[in-house]
Amino acid sequence: MTSQQLVDNGRITAVERSIFSSSQWLSYFENNWKNKARPALPEKIALADNVRQPIIRSLQRFQIGESGDGAYLKKFAAASNDPIYEQCIDLFVKEENTHAAILAQMISGLDGQLITWHWSNLLFTNLRRMVGLKTELFVLLIAEIIGKCFYKVCADNLENRAMKDTFTAIVMDEIFHLEFHSTFMRKAMHNYSHTARRLVYFGWYALFFGACVVFIADHRAALKALKVTPTAFFKDCMGTFDHAAAKSLL
Ligand SMILES: [Fe+2]
Ligand SMILES: [Fe+2]
């Protein structure tokens, strides 16, 4: 068993990487909720016009995705008979809602408007609700991986300092979300045969591949404004998927 130590706001949180422990993740989420420093955003955010419009368009979509109430995820978590895991899921949803609030603040600072629905969010939400907790998490992980990669590109390539710092903080949260869900999946899939896990992998991979291609087509203007080629973004997403899949299913 190995552990990673995260220095967060002067505090050290140890997170076991291989074995899922609800109580350890609860400590992580509680600590992150109480102590994480969120960089301040100015009321008005300056970006070049050719970057501002496509970034607003992409952030509007992410803002909807981050603002869900997690009702189905909470319902499935309640059926897991692990009250501590339920608390983790509550805090996870609260953390995602914090991201939604930050993105809303950014959109407003960029003189953009919030949108109330987008087809990609409806599609993901309905796919996730189809079967149960595992399906919910496999589909959720697809959105988490693509989101983490997009926020990382924003953190690396935007020229506005406040936006860079804010996206860097969000990326750190998302990295731990991937770890949280992947290690949970590893535990949940533990009793499945090697063949069953291979089949799940191929189904998950096909879904991820398709989602990634659709995402890149829909967000090509923002990727171009951020000076990232579709191929480079696709490679980054696939690399992150491979990592999460190895953690979840091997
Ligand atoms: Fe998020
Ligand atoms: Fe997340």
Coordinates of N, CA and C and ligand atoms in Angstrom, one line a residue:
M1 N 0.8 -1.2 0.0 CA 0.0 0.0 0.0 C 0.9 1.3 0.0
T2 N 0.6 2.2 -0.9 CA 1.4 3.4 -0.9 C 0.5 4.6 -0.5
S3 N 1.0 5.6 -0.2 CA 0.2 6.8 0.1 C 0.7 8.1 -0.5
Q4 N -0.2 9.0 -0.8 CA 0.2 10.2 -1.4 C -0.1 11.3 -0.3
Q5 N 0.8 12.2 -0.1 CA 0.6 13.3 0.8 C 0.3 14.5 0.1
L6 N -0.8 15.1 0.4 CA -1.2 16.4 -0.3 C -1.1 17.5 0.8
V7 N -0.3 18.5 0.4 CA -0.2 19.6 1.3 C -1.2 20.6 0.8
D8 N -2.2 20.9 1.6 CA -3.3 21.7 1.2 C -3.5 22.8 2.2
N9 N -3.2 24.0 1.8 CA -3.5 25.2 2.7 C -2.7 25.0 4.0
G10 N -1.5 24.5 3.9 CA -0.7 24.3 5.1 C -1.0 23.1 5.9
R11 N -2.0 22.3 5.5 CA -2.3 21.1 6.2 C -1.9 19.9 5.4
I12 N -1.6 18.8 6.0 CA -1.2 17.7 5.2 C -2.3 16.6 5.3
T13 N -2.8 16.2 4.2 CA -3.8 15.1 4.1 C -3.2 13.9 3.5
A14 N -3.3 12.8 4.1 CA -2.7 11.6 3.5 C -3.9 10.8 2.9
V15 N -3.8 10.4 1.7 CA -4.8 9.7 1.0 C -4.2 8.4 0.5
E16 N -4.7 7.3 1.0 CA -4.3 6.0 0.5 C -4.7 5.8 -1.0
R17 N -3.8 5.4 -1.8 CA -4.0 5.4 -3.2 C -4.7 4.2 -3.8
S18 N -4.4 3.0 -3.1 CA -4.8 1.8 -3.7 C -6.1 1.2 -3.1
I19 N -6.2 1.4 -1.8 CA -7.4 0.8 -1.1 C -8.4 1.8 -0.7
F20 N -9.6 1.6 -1.1 CA -10.6 2.6 -0.8 C -11.0 2.5 0.6
S21 N -11.0 3.7 1.3 CA -11.4 3.8 2.7 C -12.4 5.0 2.8
S22 N -13.7 4.7 3.1 CA -14.6 5.8 3.2 C -14.2 6.8 4.2
S23 N -13.7 6.3 5.4 CA -13.4 7.3 6.4 C -12.2 8.2 6.1
Q24 N -11.3 7.6 5.3 CA -10.2 8.4 4.9 C -10.6 9.5 3.9
W25 N -11.5 9.1 3.0 CA -12.0 10.0 2.0 C -12.9 11.1 2.7
L26 N -13.6 10.7 3.7 CA -14.4 11.7 4.4 C -13.5 12.7 5.0
S27 N -12.4 12.3 5.6 CA -11.4 13.3 6.2 C -10.9 14.2 5.1
Y28 N -10.6 13.6 4.0 CA -10.1 14.5 2.9 C -11.2 15.5 2.5
F29 N -12.4 15.1 2.2 CA -13.4 16.0 1.8 C -13.7 17.1 2.8
E30 N -13.8 16.6 4.1 CA -14.1 17.6 5.2 C -12.9 18.7 5.3
N31 N -11.7 18.2 5.2 CA -10.6 19.1 5.2 C -10.6 20.1 4.1
N32 N -10.9 19.5 2.9 CA -10.9 20.4 1.7 C -12.0 21.4 1.8
W33 N -13.1 21.0 2.3 CA -14.3 21.9 2.4 C -14.0 23.0 3.4
K34 N -13.4 22.7 4.5 CA -13.1 23.7 5.6 C -11.9 24.6 5.3
N35 N -10.9 24.0 4.7 CA -9.6 24.7 4.7 C -9.1 25.1 3.3
K36 N -9.7 24.6 2.2 CA -9.1 25.0 0.9 C -9.2 26.5 0.6
A37 N -8.1 27.0 0.3 CA -8.1 28.5 -0.1 C -8.5 28.6 -1.5
R38 N -9.6 29.4 -1.8 CA -10.1 29.6 -3.2 C -9.6 31.0 -3.6
P39 N -8.8 31.0 -4.7 CA -8.3 32.3 -5.1 C -9.5 33.3 -5.4
A40 N -9.3 34.6 -5.1 CA -10.4 35.5 -5.4 C -10.4 35.9 -6.8
L41 N -11.6 36.1 -7.4 CA -11.8 36.6 -8.7 C -12.3 38.0 -8.7
P42 N -11.7 38.8 -9.6 CA -12.2 40.2 -9.7 C -13.6 40.3 -10.3
E43 N -14.3 41.4 -10.0 CA -15.7 41.5 -10.6 C -15.7 41.5 -12.1
K44 N -14.7 42.2 -12.7 CA -14.6 42.2 -14.1 C -13.3 41.5 -14.5
I45 N -13.4 40.6 -15.5 CA -12.2 39.8 -15.9 C -11.9 40.1 -17.3
A46 N -10.6 40.5 -17.5 CA -10.2 40.9 -18.8 C -9.6 39.7 -19.6
L47 N -10.1 39.5 -20.8 CA -9.6 38.5 -21.7 C -9.7 39.1 -23.1
A48 N -8.8 38.8 -24.0 CA -8.9 39.2 -25.4 C -10.2 38.7 -26.0
D49 N -10.8 39.5 -26.8 CA -12.2 39.2 -27.4 C -12.2 37.9 -28.1
N50 N -11.1 37.5 -28.8 CA -11.2 36.3 -29.6 C -11.1 35.1 -28.6
V51 N -10.7 35.3 -27.4 CA -10.6 34.2 -26.4 C -11.9 34.2 -25.5
R52 N -12.3 35.4 -25.2 CA -13.5 35.6 -24.2 C -14.7 34.9 -24.7
Q53 N -15.1 35.1 -26.0 CA -16.4 34.5 -26.4 C -16.4 33.0 -26.4
P54 N -15.4 32.3 -27.0 CA -15.4 30.8 -26.9 C -15.2 30.3 -25.5
I55 N -14.5 31.0 -24.7 CA -14.4 30.5 -23.3 C -15.7 30.6 -22.5
I56 N -16.4 31.7 -22.7 CA -17.7 31.8 -22.1 C -18.6 30.7 -22.5
R57 N -18.6 30.4 -23.8 CA -19.5 29.3 -24.4 C -19.2 28.0 -23.7
S58 N -17.9 27.7 -23.6 CA -17.5 26.4 -22.9 C -17.8 26.4 -21.4
L59 N -17.5 27.5 -20.8 CA -17.8 27.6 -19.3 C -19.2 27.5 -19.0
Q60 N -20.1 28.0 -19.9 CA -21.5 27.9 -19.7 C -21.9 26.4 -19.6
R61 N -21.4 25.6 -20.5 CA -21.7 24.2 -20.5 C -21.2 23.5 -19.2
F62 N -20.0 23.8 -18.8 CA -19.4 23.2 -17.6 C -20.2 23.6 -16.4
Q63 N -20.6 24.9 -16.4 CA -21.3 25.4 -15.2 C -22.6 24.6 -15.0
I64 N -23.3 24.3 -16.0 CA -24.5 23.5 -15.8 C -24.2 22.1 -15.3
G65 N -23.1 21.5 -15.9 CA -22.7 20.2 -15.4 C -22.3 20.1 -14.0
E66 N -21.7 21.2 -13.5 CA -21.2 21.2 -12.1 C -22.3 21.5 -11.1
S67 N -23.5 22.0 -11.6 CA -24.5 22.5 -10.7 C -25.6 21.5 -10.3
G68 N -25.5 20.3 -10.8 CA -26.5 19.3 -10.4 C -26.6 19.0 -8.9
D69 N -27.8 18.6 -8.5 CA -28.0 18.3 -7.1 C -27.5 16.9 -6.7
G70 N -27.1 16.1 -7.7 CA -26.6 14.8 -7.3 C -27.6 13.8 -6.7
A71 N -28.9 14.1 -7.0 CA -30.0 13.3 -6.4 C -29.8 11.8 -6.7
Y72 N -29.6 11.5 -7.9 CA -29.5 10.0 -8.2 C -28.2 9.4 -7.6
L73 N -27.1 10.1 -7.7 CA -25.9 9.6 -7.1 C -26.1 9.4 -5.6
K74 N -26.8 10.3 -4.9 CA -27.0 10.2 -3.5 C -28.0 9.0 -3.2
K75 N -28.9 8.8 -4.1 CA -29.9 7.7 -3.9 C -29.1 6.4 -4.1
F76 N -28.2 6.3 -5.1 CA -27.5 5.0 -5.2 C -26.5 4.8 -4.1
A77 N -25.9 5.9 -3.6 CA -24.9 5.8 -2.5 C -25.6 5.4 -1.3
A78 N -26.9 5.8 -1.1 CA -27.7 5.4 0.1 C -27.9 3.9 0.1
A79 N -28.0 3.3 -1.1 CA -28.2 1.8 -1.2 C -26.9 1.1 -1.0
S80 N -25.8 1.7 -0.8 CA -24.5 1.0 -0.7 C -24.3 0.6 0.8
N81 N -25.2 0.9 1.7 CA -25.1 0.5 3.1 C -23.8 1.0 3.8
D82 N -23.3 2.1 3.3 CA -22.1 2.7 3.9 C -22.3 4.2 4.2
P83 N -22.8 4.5 5.4 CA -23.2 5.9 5.7 C -22.0 6.9 5.5
I84 N -20.8 6.4 5.8 CA -19.7 7.3 5.6 C -19.5 7.6 4.1
Y85 N -19.6 6.6 3.3 CA -19.5 6.9 1.8 C -20.6 7.9 1.4
E86 N -21.8 7.7 2.0 CA -22.9 8.7 1.7 C -22.5 10.1 2.0
Q87 N -21.8 10.3 3.2 CA -21.3 11.6 3.6 C -20.3 12.1 2.6
C88 N -19.4 11.2 2.1 CA -18.4 11.6 1.1 C -19.1 12.1 -0.1
I89 N -20.1 11.4 -0.6 CA -20.9 11.8 -1.8 C -21.5 13.2 -1.6
D90 N -22.1 13.4 -0.4 CA -22.7 14.7 -0.1 C -21.7 15.8 -0.3
L91 N -20.5 15.6 0.3 CA -19.4 16.6 0.2 C -18.9 16.7 -1.2
F92 N -18.8 15.6 -1.9 CA -18.4 15.7 -3.3 C -19.3 16.5 -4.1
V93 N -20.6 16.3 -3.9 CA -21.6 17.1 -4.7 C -21.5 18.6 -4.3
K94 N -21.3 18.9 -3.0 CA -21.1 20.3 -2.5 C -19.9 20.9 -3.2
E95 N -18.8 20.1 -3.3 CA -17.6 20.6 -3.9 C -17.8 21.0 -5.4
E96 N -18.6 20.1 -6.1 CA -18.9 20.3 -7.5 C -19.7 21.6 -7.6
N97 N -20.7 21.8 -6.7 CA -21.5 22.9 -6.7 C -20.7 24.2 -6.5
T98 N -19.7 24.1 -5.7 CA -18.7 25.2 -5.5 C -18.1 25.6 -6.8
H99 N -17.7 24.5 -7.6 CA -17.1 24.8 -8.9 C -18.1 25.5 -9.8
A100 N -19.4 25.1 -9.7 CA -20.5 25.8 -10.5 C -20.5 27.2 -10.1
A101 N -20.5 27.5 -8.8 CA -20.6 28.9 -8.4 C -19.4 29.7 -8.9
I102 N -18.2 29.1 -8.8 CA -17.0 29.8 -9.3 C -17.1 30.1 -10.8
L103 N -17.6 29.1 -11.6 CA -17.7 29.3 -13.0 C -18.7 30.3 -13.3
A104 N -19.8 30.4 -12.5 CA -20.9 31.4 -12.7 C -20.2 32.8 -12.5
Q105 N -19.4 32.9 -11.5 CA -18.7 34.2 -11.2 C -17.8 34.6 -12.4
M106 N -17.1 33.6 -12.9 CA -16.2 33.8 -14.0 C -17.0 34.3 -15.2
I107 N -18.1 33.6 -15.5 CA -18.9 34.0 -16.7 C -19.5 35.4 -16.6
S108 N -19.9 35.7 -15.4 CA -20.4 37.1 -15.1 C -19.3 38.1 -15.3
G109 N -18.1 37.7 -14.7 CA -16.9 38.6 -14.8 C -16.5 38.9 -16.3
L110 N -16.8 37.9 -17.1 CA -16.5 38.0 -18.5 C -17.6 38.6 -19.4
D111 N -18.6 39.1 -18.6 CA -19.8 39.7 -19.3 C -20.6 38.7 -20.1
G112 N -20.7 37.5 -19.6 CA -21.5 36.4 -20.3 C -22.7 36.1 -19.5
Q113 N -23.6 35.4 -20.0 CA -24.9 35.0 -19.4 C -24.8 33.5 -19.0
L114 N -25.5 33.1 -18.0 CA -25.6 31.7 -17.7 C -26.7 31.1 -18.6
I115 N -26.5 29.8 -18.9 CA -27.6 29.1 -19.6 C -28.3 28.1 -18.7
T116 N -29.5 27.7 -19.0 CA -30.2 26.8 -18.1 C -30.2 25.4 -18.5
W117 N -29.9 25.1 -19.7 CA -29.8 23.6 -20.1 C -28.9 23.5 -21.3
H118 N -28.3 22.3 -21.5 CA -27.6 22.0 -22.7 C -27.7 20.5 -23.0
W119 N -27.8 20.2 -24.3 CA -28.1 18.8 -24.6 C -27.0 17.8 -24.0
S120 N -25.8 18.3 -23.9 CA -24.7 17.3 -23.5 C -25.0 17.0 -22.0
N121 N -25.5 17.9 -21.2 CA -25.8 17.7 -19.8 C -27.0 16.7 -19.7
L122 N -28.0 16.9 -20.5 CA -29.2 16.0 -20.5 C -28.7 14.6 -20.9
L123 N -27.9 14.5 -21.9 CA -27.4 13.2 -22.3 C -26.7 12.4 -21.2
F124 N -25.7 13.1 -20.6 CA -24.9 12.5 -19.5 C -25.8 12.1 -18.4
T125 N -26.7 13.0 -18.0 CA -27.5 12.8 -16.8 C -28.4 11.5 -17.1
N126 N -29.0 11.4 -18.2 CA -29.9 10.3 -18.5 C -29.1 9.0 -18.6
L127 N -27.9 9.0 -19.2 CA -27.1 7.8 -19.3 C -26.7 7.3 -17.9
R128 N -26.4 8.3 -17.0 CA -25.9 7.9 -15.7 C -27.0 7.3 -14.9
R129 N -28.3 7.6 -15.1 CA -29.4 7.1 -14.3 C -29.9 5.8 -14.7
M130 N -29.2 5.2 -15.8 CA -29.8 4.0 -16.4 C -29.9 2.8 -15.5
V131 N -28.8 2.5 -14.8 CA -28.8 1.2 -14.1 C -28.6 1.3 -12.6
G132 N -27.5 1.8 -12.1 CA -27.2 1.8 -10.7 C -25.9 2.5 -10.4
L133 N -25.4 2.4 -9.2 CA -24.3 3.2 -8.8 C -23.1 3.0 -9.7
K134 N -22.8 1.7 -10.1 CA -21.6 1.5 -10.9 C -21.7 2.3 -12.3
T135 N -22.9 2.1 -12.9 CA -23.1 2.8 -14.2 C -23.0 4.3 -14.0
E136 N -23.6 4.8 -13.0 CA -23.6 6.2 -12.6 C -22.1 6.7 -12.5
L137 N -21.3 5.9 -11.8 CA -19.9 6.3 -11.6 C -19.1 6.2 -12.9
F138 N -19.3 5.2 -13.7 CA -18.5 5.0 -14.9 C -18.8 6.2 -15.8
V139 N -20.1 6.6 -16.0 CA -20.4 7.7 -16.8 C -19.9 9.1 -16.2
L140 N -20.1 9.2 -14.9 CA -19.6 10.4 -14.2 C -18.1 10.5 -14.4
L141 N -17.4 9.4 -14.3 CA -15.9 9.5 -14.5 C -15.6 10.0 -15.9
I142 N -16.4 9.7 -16.9 CA -16.1 10.2 -18.3 C -16.1 11.8 -18.2
A143 N -17.2 12.3 -17.6 CA -17.3 13.8 -17.5 C -16.2 14.4 -16.6
E144 N -15.8 13.7 -15.6 CA -14.8 14.2 -14.7 C -13.4 14.2 -15.4
I145 N -13.1 13.2 -16.2 CA -11.8 13.1 -16.9 C -11.8 14.3 -17.9
I146 N -12.8 14.4 -18.7 CA -12.8 15.5 -19.7 C -12.8 16.8 -19.1
G147 N -13.5 17.0 -18.0 CA -13.5 18.3 -17.3 C -12.2 18.6 -16.7
K148 N -11.5 17.6 -16.1 CA -10.2 17.9 -15.5 C -9.2 18.3 -16.6
C149 N -9.3 17.6 -17.7 CA -8.3 18.0 -18.8 C -8.6 19.4 -19.4
F150 N -9.9 19.7 -19.5 CA -10.2 21.1 -20.0 C -9.8 22.1 -19.0
Y151 N -10.1 21.9 -17.7 CA -9.7 22.9 -16.7 C -8.2 23.1 -16.7
K152 N -7.5 22.0 -16.9 CA -6.0 22.0 -16.9 C -5.5 22.9 -18.1
V153 N -6.1 22.7 -19.2 CA -5.7 23.6 -20.4 C -6.0 25.1 -20.1
C154 N -7.1 25.3 -19.4 CA -7.4 26.7 -19.0 C -6.4 27.2 -18.0
A155 N -6.0 26.4 -17.0 CA -5.0 26.8 -16.0 C -3.7 27.1 -16.7
D156 N -3.3 26.3 -17.7 CA -2.0 26.4 -18.3 C -2.0 27.5 -19.3
N157 N -3.1 27.7 -20.1 CA -3.0 28.6 -21.3 C -3.7 29.9 -21.2
L158 N -4.6 30.1 -20.3 CA -5.2 31.4 -20.2 C -4.2 32.5 -19.7
E159 N -4.4 33.7 -20.2 CA -3.4 34.7 -19.8 C -3.8 35.5 -18.6
N160 N -5.0 35.3 -18.1 CA -5.5 36.1 -17.0 C -5.0 35.4 -15.7
R161 N -4.3 36.0 -14.8 CA -3.7 35.4 -13.6 C -4.8 34.8 -12.7
A162 N -5.8 35.6 -12.4 CA -6.9 35.2 -11.5 C -7.6 33.9 -12.0
M163 N -7.8 33.9 -13.3 CA -8.4 32.7 -13.9 C -7.5 31.5 -13.8
K164 N -6.2 31.7 -14.1 CA -5.2 30.6 -14.0 C -5.2 30.0 -12.6
D165 N -5.1 30.9 -11.6 CA -5.1 30.4 -10.2 C -6.3 29.6 -9.8
T166 N -7.5 30.2 -10.3 CA -8.7 29.5 -9.9 C -8.8 28.1 -10.6
F167 N -8.4 28.1 -11.9 CA -8.5 26.8 -12.5 C -7.5 25.8 -12.0
T168 N -6.4 26.3 -11.5 CA -5.4 25.4 -10.9 C -6.0 24.7 -9.6
A169 N -6.7 25.6 -8.8 CA -7.3 25.0 -7.6 C -8.4 24.0 -8.0
I170 N -9.2 24.3 -9.0 CA -10.2 23.4 -9.4 C -9.6 22.0 -9.9
V171 N -8.5 22.2 -10.7 CA -7.9 20.9 -11.2 C -7.4 20.0 -10.1
M172 N -6.9 20.6 -9.0 CA -6.5 19.8 -7.8 C -7.7 19.1 -7.3
D173 N -8.8 19.7 -7.1 CA -10.0 19.0 -6.7 C -10.4 17.9 -7.6
E174 N -10.3 18.2 -8.9 CA -10.8 17.2 -9.9 C -9.8 15.9 -9.9
I175 N -8.5 16.2 -9.7 CA -7.6 15.0 -9.6 C -8.0 14.1 -8.5
F176 N -8.4 14.7 -7.4 CA -8.8 13.9 -6.2 C -10.2 13.3 -6.4
H177 N -11.1 13.9 -7.2 CA -12.3 13.3 -7.5 C -12.1 12.0 -8.4
L178 N -11.2 12.1 -9.3 CA -10.9 10.9 -10.1 C -10.3 9.8 -9.3
E179 N -9.5 10.1 -8.3 CA -8.9 9.1 -7.4 C -10.0 8.5 -6.5
F180 N -10.9 9.4 -6.0 CA -12.0 8.9 -5.2 C -12.9 7.9 -5.9
H181 N -13.4 8.3 -7.1 CA -14.3 7.4 -7.8 C -13.6 6.2 -8.3
S182 N -12.3 6.4 -8.8 CA -11.6 5.2 -9.4 C -11.3 4.1 -8.3
T183 N -10.9 4.6 -7.2 CA -10.6 3.6 -6.1 C -11.8 2.9 -5.6
F184 N -12.9 3.7 -5.6 CA -14.2 3.1 -5.2 C -14.6 2.0 -6.2
M185 N -14.5 2.4 -7.5 CA -14.8 1.4 -8.5 C -14.0 0.1 -8.4
R186 N -12.7 0.3 -8.1 CA -11.8 -0.8 -7.9 C -12.4 -1.8 -6.9
K187 N -12.8 -1.2 -5.8 CA -13.4 -2.0 -4.7 C -14.7 -2.6 -5.1
A188 N -15.6 -1.9 -5.8 CA -16.9 -2.3 -6.3 C -16.7 -3.5 -7.3
M189 N -15.7 -3.4 -8.1 CA -15.5 -4.4 -9.2 C -14.6 -5.6 -8.8
H190 N -14.2 -5.5 -7.6 CA -13.2 -6.5 -7.1 C -13.6 -8.0 -7.3
N191 N -14.9 -8.3 -7.1 CA -15.4 -9.7 -7.2 C -15.8 -10.1 -8.7
Y192 N -15.7 -9.2 -9.6 CA -16.0 -9.5 -11.0 C -14.8 -10.3 -11.6
S193 N -15.1 -11.2 -12.5 CA -14.1 -12.0 -13.2 C -13.3 -11.1 -14.1
H194 N -12.1 -11.6 -14.4 CA -11.2 -10.9 -15.3 C -11.9 -10.6 -16.6
T195 N -12.6 -11.6 -17.2 CA -13.3 -11.4 -18.4 C -14.4 -10.3 -18.3
A196 N -15.2 -10.3 -17.2 CA -16.2 -9.3 -17.0 C -15.6 -7.9 -17.0
R197 N -14.5 -7.8 -16.3 CA -13.9 -6.5 -16.2 C -13.3 -6.0 -17.5
R198 N -12.8 -7.0 -18.3 CA -12.4 -6.6 -19.7 C -13.5 -6.1 -20.5
L199 N -14.7 -6.8 -20.4 CA -15.9 -6.4 -21.2 C -16.3 -5.0 -20.8
V200 N -16.3 -4.8 -19.4 CA -16.7 -3.4 -18.9 C -15.7 -2.4 -19.5
Y201 N -14.4 -2.7 -19.5 CA -13.4 -1.8 -20.0 C -13.7 -1.4 -21.4
F202 N -14.0 -2.4 -22.3 CA -14.2 -2.1 -23.7 C -15.4 -1.2 -23.9
G203 N -16.5 -1.5 -23.1 CA -17.7 -0.7 -23.2 C -17.5 0.7 -22.8
W204 N -16.8 0.8 -21.7 CA -16.4 2.1 -21.1 C -15.5 2.9 -22.0
Y205 N -14.6 2.2 -22.6 CA -13.6 2.9 -23.5 C -14.4 3.4 -24.7
A206 N -15.3 2.6 -25.3 CA -16.0 3.0 -26.5 C -16.9 4.3 -26.2
L207 N -17.5 4.3 -25.0 CA -18.3 5.4 -24.6 C -17.4 6.6 -24.4
F208 N -16.3 6.4 -23.7 CA -15.4 7.6 -23.5 C -14.9 8.1 -24.8
F209 N -14.5 7.3 -25.7 CA -13.9 7.7 -27.0 C -15.0 8.6 -27.7
G210 N -16.2 8.1 -27.8 CA -17.3 8.8 -28.4 C -17.5 10.2 -27.8
A211 N -17.6 10.2 -26.4 CA -17.9 11.4 -25.7 C -16.7 12.4 -25.9
C212 N -15.5 11.9 -26.0 CA -14.4 12.8 -26.2 C -14.4 13.5 -27.6
V213 N -14.8 12.7 -28.6 CA -14.8 13.2 -30.0 C -16.0 14.3 -30.0
V214 N -17.1 14.0 -29.4 CA -18.2 14.9 -29.4 C -17.8 16.2 -28.7
F215 N -17.2 16.0 -27.5 CA -16.7 17.2 -26.7 C -15.8 18.1 -27.6
I216 N -14.8 17.4 -28.2 CA -13.8 18.2 -29.0 C -14.5 19.0 -30.1
A217 N -15.5 18.3 -30.8 CA -16.2 19.0 -31.8 C -17.0 20.2 -31.3
D218 N -17.6 20.0 -30.1 CA -18.5 21.1 -29.6 C -17.7 22.2 -29.0
H219 N -16.5 21.9 -28.5 CA -15.6 22.9 -27.8 C -14.4 23.3 -28.6
R220 N -14.5 23.1 -29.9 CA -13.3 23.3 -30.8 C -12.8 24.8 -30.7
A221 N -13.8 25.7 -30.6 CA -13.5 27.1 -30.7 C -12.7 27.5 -29.4
A222 N -13.1 26.9 -28.3 CA -12.4 27.3 -27.0 C -11.0 26.6 -27.1
L223 N -10.9 25.4 -27.6 CA -9.6 24.7 -27.6 C -8.6 25.6 -28.5
K224 N -9.2 26.0 -29.7 CA -8.4 26.8 -30.6 C -7.9 28.1 -29.9
A225 N -8.9 28.8 -29.2 CA -8.5 30.0 -28.5 C -7.4 29.8 -27.4
L226 N -7.4 28.6 -26.9 CA -6.5 28.2 -25.8 C -5.2 27.6 -26.5
K227 N -5.1 27.6 -27.8 CA -4.0 27.1 -28.5 C -3.6 25.7 -28.3
V228 N -4.7 24.9 -28.2 CA -4.5 23.4 -28.0 C -5.1 22.7 -29.2
T229 N -4.4 21.9 -29.9 CA -4.9 21.2 -31.0 C -5.9 20.1 -30.5
P230 N -6.9 19.7 -31.4 CA -7.8 18.6 -31.0 C -7.0 17.4 -30.7
T231 N -5.9 17.1 -31.5 CA -5.2 15.9 -31.3 C -4.5 15.9 -29.9
A232 N -3.9 17.0 -29.5 CA -3.2 17.1 -28.2 C -4.2 16.9 -27.1
F233 N -5.4 17.5 -27.2 CA -6.4 17.4 -26.2 C -6.9 16.0 -26.1
F234 N -7.1 15.4 -27.2 CA -7.6 14.0 -27.3 C -6.6 13.1 -26.6
K235 N -5.3 13.3 -26.9 CA -4.3 12.4 -26.3 C -4.2 12.6 -24.8
D236 N -4.4 13.8 -24.3 CA -4.4 14.0 -22.9 C -5.6 13.3 -22.2
C237 N -6.7 13.5 -22.8 CA -7.9 12.8 -22.3 C -7.7 11.3 -22.3
M238 N -7.2 10.7 -23.4 CA -7.0 9.3 -23.4 C -6.0 8.8 -22.4
G239 N -5.0 9.6 -22.2 CA -4.0 9.2 -21.2 C -4.6 9.2 -19.8
T240 N -5.4 10.2 -19.5 CA -6.1 10.3 -18.2 C -7.1 9.2 -18.0
F241 N -7.8 8.8 -19.1 CA -8.7 7.7 -19.1 C -8.0 6.4 -18.8
D242 N -6.8 6.2 -19.5 CA -6.1 4.9 -19.2 C -5.7 4.8 -17.8
H243 N -5.3 5.9 -17.2 CA -4.9 5.9 -15.8 C -6.1 5.5 -14.9
A244 N -7.2 6.2 -15.1 CA -8.4 5.9 -14.3 C -8.9 4.5 -14.5
A245 N -8.8 4.0 -15.8 CA -9.3 2.7 -16.1 C -8.4 1.6 -15.4
A246 N -7.1 1.9 -15.4 CA -6.2 0.9 -14.8 C -6.5 0.9 -13.3
K247 N -6.7 2.0 -12.7 CA -7.0 2.1 -11.3 C -8.4 1.5 -10.9
S248 N -9.4 1.6 -11.8 CA -10.7 1.1 -11.5 C -10.9 -0.3 -11.8
L249 N -10.2 -0.9 -12.8 CA -10.5 -2.2 -13.3 C -9.4 -3.2 -13.2
L250 N -8.2 -2.8 -12.9 CA -7.1 -3.8 -12.9 C -6.9 -4.5 -11.6
Ligands
FE1 FE -15.9 20.0 -10.7
FE2 FE -15.2 16.6 -10.3

